Amino acid sequence: MALQLRPNCEYCDKDLPPASTEARICSYECTFCADCVETKLHDVCPNCGGGFVPRPIRPAREWRPGACVTRQSPSDKRVHLKYSLEDIAAHSARIRDIAPEQR
């Protein structure tokens, strides 16, 4: 099963197309832009508490049968946070100084 490739930052709603190098994901595929991860979330996913990695870019060209962005389309469903900005800030502050492998 391929990554969902969500189309936007869940925090600021910035567009994150499939080839964006600004997209960051957690292990649950929560998706945020690099700026929000660094400046607002402090590398703490507001949904699960985990850290982030750069989202892989799905190949545009079909190097192997069925494995490309046109054969496995990115999601068009925009996702938004279900927590208040105040709750997210408190959540991040509580966790951000704990190493990701110890969260």
C-alpha positions as MATLAB code, in Angstrom:
seq = 'MALQLRPNCEYCDKDLPPASTEARICSYECTFCADCVETKLHDVCPNCGGGFVPRPIRPAREWRPGACVTRQSPSDKRVHLKYSLEDIAAHSARIRDIAPEQR';
ca = [
       0.000    0.000    0.000;
       1.386    3.389   -1.003;
       1.641    6.469    1.203;
      -1.448    8.640    1.090;
       0.439   11.811   -0.047;
      -1.927   14.299    1.549;
      -2.228   17.568   -0.391;
      -1.764   20.117    2.401;
      -0.140   21.063    5.674;
      -2.562   20.141    8.433;
      -1.480   23.214   10.432;
      -1.348   26.133    7.967;
      -3.124   24.530    4.967;
      -0.186   25.238    2.613;
      -0.415   23.212   -0.595;
       2.032   20.293   -0.626;
       1.936   18.727   -4.094;
       3.293   15.176   -4.545;
       6.773   16.394   -5.568;
       7.115   18.912   -2.716;
      10.394   18.775   -0.828;
       8.729   20.831    1.940;
       6.378   18.029    3.064;
       7.055   16.266    6.366;
       5.253   13.186    7.687;
       5.078   11.223   10.917;
       4.716    7.433   11.096;
       0.927    7.816   10.762;
       1.295    9.916    7.592;
       0.175   13.117    9.323;
       1.428   15.781    6.927;
       2.857   19.220    7.641;
       5.112   21.711    5.874;
       8.749   22.016    6.961;
       8.187   25.534    8.312;
       5.360   24.470   10.651;
       7.306   21.389   11.804;
      10.337   23.512   12.664;
       8.799   26.731   13.993;
       5.407   25.783   15.416;
       5.438   22.063   16.183;
       9.121   21.735   17.172;
       9.284   18.272   15.529;
       6.369   16.937   17.610;
       3.348   15.581   15.745;
       0.279   17.197   17.338;
      -1.746   14.064   16.629;
       0.512   11.263   17.898;
       3.524   12.889   19.603;
       6.043   11.312   17.228;
       8.662   13.064   15.128;
       8.795   13.887   11.431;
      10.798   12.915    8.364;
      10.790   14.359    4.839;
       7.958   12.816    2.830;
       9.282   10.666   -0.016;
       8.563   11.822   -3.544;
       6.662    9.292   -5.631;
       8.278    8.806   -9.051;
       6.613   10.713  -11.871;
       7.859    8.135  -14.388;
       6.698    4.524  -14.346;
      10.053    2.782  -13.840;
       8.255   -0.388  -12.721;
       4.724   -1.396  -13.791;
       2.112    0.485  -11.769;
       4.603    2.331   -9.570;
       4.347    6.058  -10.290;
       2.314    9.087   -9.262;
      -0.087    8.717  -12.209;
      -0.822    5.049  -11.402;
      -1.088    5.543   -7.634;
      -2.679    8.953   -7.348;
      -2.057   11.220   -4.372;
      -4.952   12.012   -2.070;
      -7.080   15.058   -2.862;
      -8.674   15.065    0.611;
      -7.435   18.030    2.624;
      -6.811   17.241    6.290;
      -6.956   19.791    9.104;
      -6.056   19.632   12.771;
      -8.704   18.679   15.281;
      -6.896   20.394   18.177;
      -6.762   24.077   19.087;
      -3.537   26.000   18.503;
      -3.203   26.446   22.267;
      -3.540   22.701   22.866;
      -0.952   21.981   20.140;
       1.527   24.439   21.665;
       1.123   22.849   25.118;
       1.443   19.333   23.647;
       4.626   20.278   21.778;
       6.140   22.000   24.814;
       5.516   18.912   26.939;
       7.236   16.534   24.476;
       9.741   18.428   22.313;
      12.762   17.979   24.607;
      12.315   14.191   24.695;
      14.342   12.359   22.026;
      12.039   10.894   19.315;
      13.203    7.338   20.053;
      12.113    7.772   23.691;
       8.673    9.245   23.048;
];
